[in-house]
Amino acid sequence: MPRFRTILDTVPAYKPGRAVVSADGRSYKLSSNETPYEPLPSVVEALAVGAREVHRYPDPAAVRLTEALAARYDVPTSHVALGAGSVTVAQQLLQTVGEPGVEVVYAWRSFEAYPLLSDLAGVTSVRVPLVDETHDLDAMAAAITDRTRLVFVCNPNNPTGTAVRRAELEAFLDRVPENVLIVLDEAYREYVRDADVPDGLTFYRDRPNVAVLRTFSKAYGLAGLRVGYLIGHEPVAAAVRKVMVPFAVNSLAQIAAIASLKAEAELLERVDTVVKERTRVREALLAQGWEVPPTEANFVWLRLGEDTTAFAERCAADGVAVRPYPPDGARISIGTPEANDTFLNAAAAFKSR
């Protein structure tokens, strides 16, 4: 048999959110944090035109998209790096620091790809338990050693939806050594409504060891095209670009991302609709007697413990796919009002069993 890296014997495969179908044919996928809305008409039109050119390789440097992002956020183009979704940019970041003995610090539970990507990069994960479903930044700062090269702060946190606020994040950044890269993973930034949850870009501008990750997969509705980006100072962005697989961001992804930025005002109206549904769903769950932490993302979190799997199965019976994380809890994405109502009915039935 061919010989492979021994780490592959212990690394589990990434498990995407699944879809389910009830006995009567209903199916609502609330397991992947996708937007319930299809791309805007102007984006679809741009894709239709671009489809005629897919026999050509995409621009490997994605110059037009890079320029559009730089203009959108008022940053130099040299501060922008791209990848096939923000998870791939995270993988590229870990490749830039990955060497034997290197440590990466992150909260747990947080984005489930962090352990997988860290193991594959050959670095040691240092997981710091959440407190009240959110990052314990004091404990994370204390966990940093001279072996630490990178810290992930997922804000809002996936899967709990909680967010760290300006003063505590700034105090944390002040404690982290300047030679440790701090990555603010803001995949759900567009859904934030708490004015005290900071935009990571305000910290990046005068801190060379801070970089921000964002994606077009969630609020922008381009999950199927895979395009994410990093904004960081030139040494960081340049390192990330060095390890990017050539042509990783395909031509249609570049076209759709540019078109989405042009239609951002219209697109963010849809985000407002999701946020209103988020509020409605959380309030309904609280009224049913569940404990639901405040969320700034497009999902809610239920800590269910040993009931996690049974809860997911009860939802599946009604055709609702949620994301179980046994033995901790379940994450439920915000969907259409019909999907959300079906989920709430299933949650009420489970609560009263």
Short mmCIF file of C-alpha atoms in Angstrom, two decimals:
data_model
loop_
_atom_site.label_atom_id
_atom_site.label_comp_id
_atom_site.label_asym_id
_atom_site.label_seq_id
_atom_site.Cartn_x
_atom_site.Cartn_y
_atom_site.Cartn_z
CA MET A 1 0.00 0.00 0.00
CA PRO A 2 1.16 3.58 -0.60
CA ARG A 3 2.36 5.38 2.52
CA PHE A 4 0.63 8.56 3.64
CA ARG A 5 1.07 11.08 6.42
CA THR A 6 0.32 9.46 9.77
CA ILE A 7 -1.88 12.42 10.75
CA LEU A 8 -4.46 11.19 8.22
CA ASP A 9 -5.14 8.20 10.47
CA THR A 10 -6.55 10.48 13.14
CA VAL A 11 -8.01 13.43 11.24
CA PRO A 12 -11.79 13.15 10.78
CA ALA A 13 -13.35 14.27 7.51
CA TYR A 14 -15.21 17.58 7.56
CA LYS A 15 -18.95 16.96 7.91
CA PRO A 16 -21.09 19.44 5.97
CA GLY A 17 -24.62 20.28 7.02
CA ARG A 18 -27.03 17.70 5.71
CA ALA A 19 -30.51 17.90 4.23
CA VAL A 20 -33.43 15.76 5.43
CA VAL A 21 -36.89 14.97 4.08
CA SER A 22 -39.94 14.26 6.26
CA ALA A 23 -42.39 11.46 5.57
CA ASP A 24 -44.73 13.92 3.88
CA GLY A 25 -41.99 15.36 1.67
CA ARG A 26 -41.06 18.52 3.56
CA SER A 27 -37.41 19.58 3.55
CA TYR A 28 -35.91 22.64 5.20
CA LYS A 29 -32.13 22.86 5.38
CA LEU A 30 -31.21 24.89 8.45
CA SER A 31 -27.88 23.15 8.98
CA SER A 32 -25.36 25.15 6.92
CA ASN A 33 -25.93 28.86 7.71
CA GLU A 34 -26.87 29.52 4.10
CA THR A 35 -29.00 32.51 3.19
CA PRO A 36 -32.53 31.47 2.22
CA TYR A 37 -32.43 33.86 -0.73
CA GLU A 38 -31.09 33.18 -4.20
CA PRO A 39 -28.55 35.59 -5.72
CA LEU A 40 -29.82 38.99 -6.81
CA PRO A 41 -31.02 39.27 -10.43
CA SER A 42 -28.07 41.50 -11.35
CA VAL A 43 -25.68 38.84 -10.04
CA VAL A 44 -27.44 36.08 -11.97
CA GLU A 45 -27.26 38.19 -15.11
CA ALA A 46 -23.53 38.76 -14.64
CA LEU A 47 -23.02 35.03 -14.16
CA ALA A 48 -24.94 34.24 -17.34
CA VAL A 49 -22.67 36.52 -19.33
CA GLY A 50 -19.55 35.17 -17.64
CA ALA A 51 -20.56 31.57 -18.32
CA ARG A 52 -19.67 32.11 -21.98
CA GLU A 53 -16.01 32.48 -20.98
CA VAL A 54 -15.53 29.46 -18.72
CA HIS A 55 -13.35 27.78 -21.35
CA ARG A 56 -10.71 30.32 -20.32
CA TYR A 57 -8.68 30.21 -17.12
CA PRO A 58 -9.64 32.81 -14.53
CA ASP A 59 -7.37 35.71 -13.67
CA PRO A 60 -5.04 34.05 -11.13
CA ALA A 61 -4.52 37.33 -9.28
CA ALA A 62 -8.24 38.24 -9.38
CA VAL A 63 -7.19 41.83 -10.04
CA ARG A 64 -10.67 43.29 -10.57
CA LEU A 65 -12.08 41.65 -7.45
CA THR A 66 -9.05 42.66 -5.41
CA GLU A 67 -9.44 46.26 -6.58
CA ALA A 68 -13.17 46.20 -5.82
CA LEU A 69 -12.54 44.95 -2.27
CA ALA A 70 -9.76 47.47 -1.72
CA ALA A 71 -12.08 50.27 -2.84
CA ARG A 72 -14.96 48.96 -0.73
CA TYR A 73 -12.91 48.97 2.47
CA ASP A 74 -10.49 51.80 1.63
CA VAL A 75 -7.38 49.63 1.92
CA PRO A 76 -4.38 49.12 -0.39
CA THR A 77 -4.74 46.31 -2.90
CA SER A 78 -1.56 44.81 -1.45
CA HIS A 79 -3.48 44.25 1.81
CA VAL A 80 -6.04 41.92 0.15
CA ALA A 81 -5.63 38.16 -0.30
CA LEU A 82 -8.21 35.76 -1.71
CA GLY A 83 -9.15 32.10 -1.44
CA ALA A 84 -11.91 29.64 -2.22
CA GLY A 85 -14.03 30.66 0.75
CA SER A 86 -12.77 32.04 4.05
CA VAL A 87 -12.13 28.50 5.30
CA THR A 88 -9.56 28.07 2.53
CA VAL A 89 -7.98 31.40 3.43
CA ALA A 90 -7.74 30.08 7.00
CA GLN A 91 -6.01 27.01 5.61
CA GLN A 92 -3.60 29.24 3.69
CA LEU A 93 -2.87 31.18 6.90
CA LEU A 94 -2.04 27.98 8.75
CA GLN A 95 0.24 26.93 5.92
CA THR A 96 2.18 30.17 6.35
CA VAL A 97 2.93 29.46 10.02
CA GLY A 98 2.88 25.66 10.12
CA GLU A 99 6.07 24.06 11.41
CA PRO A 100 6.75 21.37 14.02
CA GLY A 101 6.30 22.80 17.52
CA VAL A 102 4.13 25.72 16.46
CA GLU A 103 0.94 26.35 18.44
CA VAL A 104 -2.35 27.90 17.31
CA VAL A 105 -4.81 29.19 19.91
CA TYR A 106 -8.57 29.36 19.46
CA ALA A 107 -11.75 29.11 21.53
CA TRP A 108 -13.68 25.88 21.78
CA ARG A 109 -16.30 25.23 20.77
CA SER A 110 -15.74 27.44 17.75
CA PHE A 111 -15.53 26.91 13.98
CA GLU A 112 -15.16 23.18 13.57
CA ALA A 113 -12.64 23.49 10.73
CA TYR A 114 -9.98 25.00 13.02
CA PRO A 115 -8.85 21.66 14.54
CA LEU A 116 -8.90 19.87 11.18
CA LEU A 117 -6.94 22.57 9.37
CA SER A 118 -4.48 22.91 12.25
CA ASP A 119 -3.77 19.17 12.31
CA LEU A 120 -3.24 19.08 8.57
CA ALA A 121 -0.86 22.05 8.79
CA GLY A 122 1.19 20.19 11.37
CA VAL A 123 0.61 22.67 14.19
CA THR A 124 -0.58 22.04 17.74
CA SER A 125 -4.06 23.25 18.66
CA VAL A 126 -4.53 24.98 21.99
CA ARG A 127 -8.27 25.04 22.64
CA VAL A 128 -9.57 27.46 25.27
CA PRO A 129 -13.07 26.64 26.61
CA LEU A 130 -15.88 29.12 26.10
CA VAL A 131 -17.40 30.91 29.07
CA ASP A 132 -21.12 31.70 28.83
CA GLU A 133 -20.96 30.49 25.21
CA THR A 134 -18.43 33.13 24.20
CA HIS A 135 -14.67 33.61 24.00
CA ASP A 136 -12.75 33.78 27.27
CA LEU A 137 -10.21 36.30 26.01
CA ASP A 138 -8.34 36.48 29.31
CA ALA A 139 -7.76 32.73 29.25
CA MET A 140 -6.82 32.87 25.58
CA ALA A 141 -4.22 35.54 26.25
CA ALA A 142 -2.84 33.45 29.12
CA ALA A 143 -2.60 30.43 26.78
CA ILE A 144 -0.17 32.21 24.44
CA THR A 145 3.41 31.03 24.73
CA ASP A 146 6.61 31.60 22.79
CA ARG A 147 5.46 28.74 20.53
CA THR A 148 2.23 30.54 19.55
CA ARG A 149 2.21 31.99 16.05
CA LEU A 150 -1.50 32.48 15.35
CA VAL A 151 -4.72 33.11 17.28
CA PHE A 152 -8.19 32.77 15.79
CA VAL A 153 -10.99 34.92 17.23
CA CYS A 154 -14.27 33.96 15.59
CA ASN A 155 -16.51 37.00 16.01
CA PRO A 156 -19.45 36.35 15.99
CA ASN A 157 -18.60 32.86 17.11
CA ASN A 158 -19.71 29.84 15.11
CA PRO A 159 -21.69 27.87 16.34
CA THR A 160 -22.87 29.86 19.39
CA GLY A 161 -23.54 33.22 17.68
CA THR A 162 -22.10 35.20 20.58
CA ALA A 163 -19.75 38.11 20.02
CA VAL A 164 -16.97 39.80 21.94
CA ARG A 165 -17.25 43.55 22.35
CA ARG A 166 -14.95 46.43 21.65
CA ALA A 167 -13.33 47.07 25.03
CA GLU A 168 -12.59 43.42 25.80
CA LEU A 169 -11.27 42.75 22.31
CA GLU A 170 -9.03 45.82 22.39
CA ALA A 171 -7.66 44.81 25.79
CA PHE A 172 -6.94 41.34 24.41
CA LEU A 173 -5.15 42.70 21.36
CA ASP A 174 -2.98 44.83 23.65
CA ARG A 175 -1.90 41.70 25.56
CA VAL A 176 -0.92 39.61 22.53
CA PRO A 177 2.77 39.83 21.55
CA GLU A 178 3.40 41.70 18.31
CA ASN A 179 4.95 38.64 16.68
CA VAL A 180 1.74 36.61 17.07
CA LEU A 181 -0.78 36.93 14.25
CA ILE A 182 -4.35 37.56 15.40
CA VAL A 183 -6.98 36.54 12.86
CA LEU A 184 -10.45 38.02 13.40
CA ASP A 185 -12.74 35.56 11.61
CA GLU A 186 -15.78 37.69 10.68
CA ALA A 187 -17.73 35.40 8.36
CA TYR A 188 -20.99 36.73 9.84
CA ARG A 189 -20.08 40.41 10.18
CA GLU A 190 -23.00 41.62 8.03
CA TYR A 191 -25.52 40.23 10.54
CA VAL A 192 -24.11 42.12 13.54
CA ARG A 193 -26.50 44.67 15.04
CA ASP A 194 -24.91 45.28 18.44
CA ALA A 195 -23.12 48.61 18.01
CA ASP A 196 -20.55 47.57 20.62
CA VAL A 197 -19.35 44.62 18.54
CA PRO A 198 -16.43 46.14 16.64
CA ASP A 199 -15.61 45.93 12.98
CA GLY A 200 -12.27 44.14 12.96
CA LEU A 201 -10.98 46.43 10.24
CA THR A 202 -10.84 49.30 12.76
CA PHE A 203 -8.18 47.34 14.67
CA TYR A 204 -6.28 46.06 11.65
CA ARG A 205 -5.42 49.53 10.37
CA ASP A 206 -2.88 50.37 13.07
CA ARG A 207 -1.96 46.84 14.20
CA PRO A 208 0.31 44.96 11.77
CA ASN A 209 -0.35 41.64 13.55
CA VAL A 210 -4.14 41.80 13.07
CA ALA A 211 -5.87 40.40 9.97
CA VAL A 212 -9.56 40.03 9.15
CA LEU A 213 -11.26 37.11 7.39
CA ARG A 214 -14.56 37.54 5.53
CA THR A 215 -16.60 35.62 3.00
CA PHE A 216 -19.15 35.97 0.23
CA SER A 217 -20.75 32.65 1.22
CA LYS A 218 -23.17 33.83 3.89
CA ALA A 219 -24.80 37.25 3.61
CA TYR A 220 -23.85 37.61 -0.06
CA GLY A 221 -25.44 34.27 -0.97
CA LEU A 222 -22.52 32.84 -2.95
CA ALA A 223 -21.85 29.70 -0.89
CA GLY A 224 -21.87 27.55 -4.01
CA LEU A 225 -19.15 29.59 -5.71
CA ARG A 226 -16.60 29.68 -2.86
CA VAL A 227 -14.90 33.04 -2.52
CA GLY A 228 -13.45 34.49 0.66
CA TYR A 229 -10.81 37.07 1.46
CA LEU A 230 -8.36 38.38 4.01
CA ILE A 231 -7.47 41.97 4.75
CA GLY A 232 -4.18 42.38 6.54
CA HIS A 233 -0.95 44.30 6.29
CA GLU A 234 1.24 43.58 3.29
CA PRO A 235 3.55 40.96 4.86
CA VAL A 236 0.51 38.95 6.00
CA ALA A 237 -1.44 39.23 2.76
CA ALA A 238 1.66 38.49 0.69
CA ALA A 239 2.36 35.31 2.65
CA VAL A 240 -1.24 34.15 2.18
CA ARG A 241 -1.07 34.80 -1.55
CA LYS A 242 2.15 32.75 -1.81
CA VAL A 243 0.41 29.56 -0.66
CA MET A 244 -2.78 30.06 -2.66
CA VAL A 245 -3.43 27.33 -5.21
CA PRO A 246 -3.30 28.92 -8.69
CA PHE A 247 -6.77 29.72 -10.10
CA ALA A 248 -8.39 28.77 -6.76
CA VAL A 249 -11.01 31.52 -7.10
CA ASN A 250 -12.74 30.61 -10.33
CA SER A 251 -13.93 33.09 -12.95
CA LEU A 252 -17.63 32.87 -12.05
CA ALA A 253 -16.85 33.38 -8.38
CA GLN A 254 -14.89 36.53 -9.22
CA ILE A 255 -17.68 37.83 -11.44
CA ALA A 256 -20.40 37.14 -8.88
CA ALA A 257 -18.44 38.71 -6.02
CA ILE A 258 -17.84 41.91 -8.00
CA ALA A 259 -21.52 42.07 -9.00
CA SER A 260 -22.57 41.49 -5.39
CA LEU A 261 -20.41 44.35 -4.16
CA LYS A 262 -22.07 46.63 -6.73
CA ALA A 263 -25.51 45.54 -5.48
CA GLU A 264 -24.56 45.62 -1.82
CA ALA A 265 -27.28 48.04 -0.68
CA GLU A 266 -30.02 45.86 -2.17
CA LEU A 267 -28.40 42.72 -0.82
CA LEU A 268 -28.16 44.06 2.72
CA GLU A 269 -31.92 44.66 2.72
CA ARG A 270 -32.23 40.88 2.62
CA VAL A 271 -29.82 40.65 5.53
CA ASP A 272 -32.14 42.91 7.52
CA THR A 273 -34.97 40.48 6.82
CA VAL A 274 -32.89 37.58 8.14
CA VAL A 275 -32.01 39.59 11.26
CA LYS A 276 -35.69 40.26 11.95
CA GLU A 277 -36.42 36.54 11.61
CA ARG A 278 -33.47 35.81 13.91
CA THR A 279 -35.04 37.98 16.58
CA ARG A 280 -38.43 36.34 16.12
CA VAL A 281 -37.02 32.82 16.32
CA ARG A 282 -34.95 33.53 19.41
CA GLU A 283 -37.85 35.21 21.20
CA ALA A 284 -40.13 32.28 20.36
CA LEU A 285 -37.57 29.80 21.71
CA LEU A 286 -37.19 31.82 24.90
CA ALA A 287 -40.97 31.81 25.29
CA GLN A 288 -40.92 28.01 24.96
CA GLY A 289 -38.50 27.85 27.89
CA TRP A 290 -35.20 27.32 26.09
CA GLU A 291 -31.98 29.07 27.07
CA VAL A 292 -30.75 30.83 23.93
CA PRO A 293 -27.64 33.04 24.06
CA PRO A 294 -27.82 36.39 22.28
CA THR A 295 -26.72 35.93 18.68
CA GLU A 296 -25.18 38.32 16.18
CA ALA A 297 -25.03 35.76 13.35
CA ASN A 298 -27.63 34.15 11.08
CA PHE A 299 -28.28 31.25 13.45
CA VAL A 300 -29.23 30.42 17.02
CA TRP A 301 -27.59 27.99 19.42
CA LEU A 302 -29.17 25.58 21.88
CA ARG A 303 -26.99 23.86 24.47
CA LEU A 304 -28.64 20.45 24.69
CA GLY A 305 -26.00 18.18 26.17
CA GLU A 306 -26.97 14.53 25.95
CA ASP A 307 -30.24 15.48 24.21
CA THR A 308 -28.42 16.91 21.17
CA THR A 309 -28.82 13.94 18.86
CA ALA A 310 -32.41 13.25 19.90
CA PHE A 311 -33.32 16.89 19.28
CA ALA A 312 -31.81 16.80 15.79
CA GLU A 313 -33.71 13.60 15.02
CA ARG A 314 -36.99 15.15 16.22
CA CYS A 315 -36.43 18.13 13.91
CA ALA A 316 -35.54 15.80 11.03
CA ALA A 317 -38.84 13.98 11.46
CA ASP A 318 -40.54 17.26 10.52
CA GLY A 319 -38.20 17.77 7.58
CA VAL A 320 -35.91 20.28 9.33
CA ALA A 321 -32.17 19.69 9.18
CA VAL A 322 -30.28 21.34 12.04
CA ARG A 323 -26.57 21.05 12.86
CA PRO A 324 -25.94 18.87 15.92
CA TYR A 325 -22.62 19.06 17.76
CA PRO A 326 -22.88 16.22 20.25
CA PRO A 327 -22.45 16.26 23.15
CA ASP A 328 -22.69 20.06 23.29
CA GLY A 329 -25.72 21.34 21.42
CA ALA A 330 -27.28 22.24 18.09
CA ARG A 331 -26.98 25.20 15.75
CA ILE A 332 -30.04 26.23 13.78
CA SER A 333 -29.71 28.53 10.78
CA ILE A 334 -32.33 31.18 10.11
CA GLY A 335 -34.33 30.32 7.00
CA THR A 336 -37.60 31.43 5.48
CA PRO A 337 -40.53 32.15 7.82
CA GLU A 338 -42.10 28.82 6.79
CA ALA A 339 -38.91 26.90 7.58
CA ASN A 340 -38.48 28.74 10.87
CA ASP A 341 -42.07 28.06 11.92
CA THR A 342 -41.67 24.37 11.17
CA PHE A 343 -38.52 24.31 13.30
CA LEU A 344 -40.21 26.16 16.16
CA ASN A 345 -43.05 23.65 16.15
CA ALA A 346 -40.55 20.80 16.33
CA ALA A 347 -38.66 22.52 19.16
CA ALA A 348 -41.90 23.02 21.10
CA ALA A 349 -42.84 19.38 20.63
CA PHE A 350 -39.44 18.26 21.90
CA LYS A 351 -39.63 20.60 24.87
CA SER A 352 -43.03 19.24 25.94
CA ARG A 353 -42.25 15.56 25.42
#
